[in-house]
Amino acid sequence: MSSLKKEHTIEERLELSILYDFYGALLKDSQQRMFEASVLEDYNFSEIAEEEGITRQGVYDTVKRAIKQLRLYEEKLGLVARFRKQKELAGKLRSKLDRMNIPATDGEWAEVFQILEKVLEG
């Protein structure tokens, strides 16, 4: 059995973390705990198994199912993709306004720039 740490790159872990931010609450409590411990907190399966009172294989299977479920939610709902697209569009809008040399402190425009900054911060 290979561990999650060896089979997932940093980029994949980041992607899983984002999926979890959007859909983690939809997972079963046990899946949430084990996913968080394994992917977000970097515990190994043996440590999690001891804490949960199950086998390493049980932890591995639970984490794998959680990952599969998170990806399925994104496939069906597309919230992460929509969020990324909105951030991309907000960034393009900010760039366009910057090229127009509109001062970020100019009355109503100041509020527009503040809103864009909040959107871009996530």
XYZ file of C-alpha atoms in Angstrom:
122
model
C 0.000 0.000 0.000
C 1.511 3.325 -1.004
C 1.013 6.316 1.236
C -0.735 9.484 0.214
C 2.445 11.430 0.858
C 4.292 9.527 -1.852
C 1.566 9.445 -4.438
C 0.426 13.088 -4.291
C 2.574 16.069 -5.212
C 2.405 19.385 -3.398
C 0.211 20.707 -6.213
C -2.195 17.799 -5.797
C -2.298 18.360 -2.043
C -3.136 22.015 -2.637
C -5.886 21.001 -5.043
C -7.291 18.522 -2.506
C -7.170 21.200 0.177
C -9.196 23.560 -2.015
C -11.711 20.834 -2.803
C -11.984 20.144 0.915
C -12.587 23.834 1.633
C -15.566 23.761 -0.716
C -16.990 20.298 -0.116
C -15.458 18.900 3.083
C -18.616 19.469 5.111
C -20.406 17.034 2.792
C -18.151 14.147 3.821
C -18.924 11.806 6.699
C -17.380 12.826 10.029
C -14.894 9.950 9.923
C -13.847 10.888 6.379
C -13.370 14.501 7.456
C -11.200 13.553 10.425
C -9.001 11.136 8.494
C -8.713 13.362 5.425
C -7.708 16.328 7.570
C -5.174 14.273 9.509
C -3.652 12.724 6.389
C -3.777 15.459 3.768
C -3.943 18.688 5.744
C -1.964 17.793 8.871
C 0.421 15.296 7.239
C -0.021 12.423 9.704
C 0.823 8.977 8.373
C -1.771 6.224 8.130
C -0.344 4.333 11.111
C -0.709 7.362 13.371
C -4.267 7.964 12.201
C -5.150 4.275 12.518
C -3.956 4.233 16.116
C -6.003 7.347 16.919
C -9.109 6.013 15.158
C -8.759 2.471 16.465
C -8.763 0.909 12.978
C -6.225 -0.579 10.584
C -3.874 1.337 8.302
C -5.775 -0.181 5.385
C -9.015 1.179 6.853
C -7.540 4.667 7.025
C -6.141 4.372 3.505
C -9.525 3.258 2.132
C -11.383 6.024 3.972
C -9.036 8.753 2.752
C -9.171 7.417 -0.816
C -12.986 7.381 -0.713
C -13.015 10.922 0.653
C -10.753 12.120 -2.168
C -12.905 10.367 -4.743
C -16.026 11.933 -3.230
C -14.514 15.439 -3.222
C -13.575 15.109 -6.885
C -17.040 13.810 -7.707
C -18.650 16.799 -5.991
C -16.504 19.150 -8.054
C -17.313 17.243 -11.238
C -21.041 17.545 -10.515
C -21.208 21.023 -8.972
C -18.155 22.841 -10.351
C -17.912 25.339 -7.498
C -14.106 25.435 -7.482
C -13.967 25.982 -11.247
C -16.576 28.741 -10.999
C -14.656 30.378 -8.134
C -11.407 30.299 -10.112
C -13.109 31.762 -13.179
C -14.585 34.608 -11.120
C -11.182 35.368 -9.602
C -9.625 35.333 -13.067
C -12.246 37.759 -14.369
C -11.848 40.029 -11.340
C -8.084 40.048 -11.961
C -8.618 40.990 -15.598
C -10.972 43.763 -14.544
C -8.417 45.055 -12.045
C -5.714 45.022 -14.751
C -8.000 46.852 -17.168
C -8.740 49.537 -14.578
C -5.024 49.850 -13.805
C -4.283 50.385 -17.506
C -6.955 53.104 -17.598
C -4.964 54.979 -14.932
C -7.974 55.454 -12.694
C -6.741 56.427 -9.229
C -7.725 53.831 -6.639
C -8.503 56.683 -4.239
C -10.910 58.566 -6.510
C -14.379 58.621 -4.876
C -16.622 55.844 -6.203
C -13.652 54.160 -7.860
C -12.030 53.667 -4.454
C -14.965 51.473 -3.466
C -14.708 49.533 -6.751
C -11.010 48.881 -6.121
C -11.721 47.794 -2.525
C -14.348 45.330 -3.702
C -12.015 43.933 -6.350
C -9.254 43.500 -3.768
C -11.615 41.548 -1.499
C -12.649 39.312 -4.399
C -9.030 38.706 -5.397
C -8.021 37.884 -1.805
C -10.546 35.063 -1.857
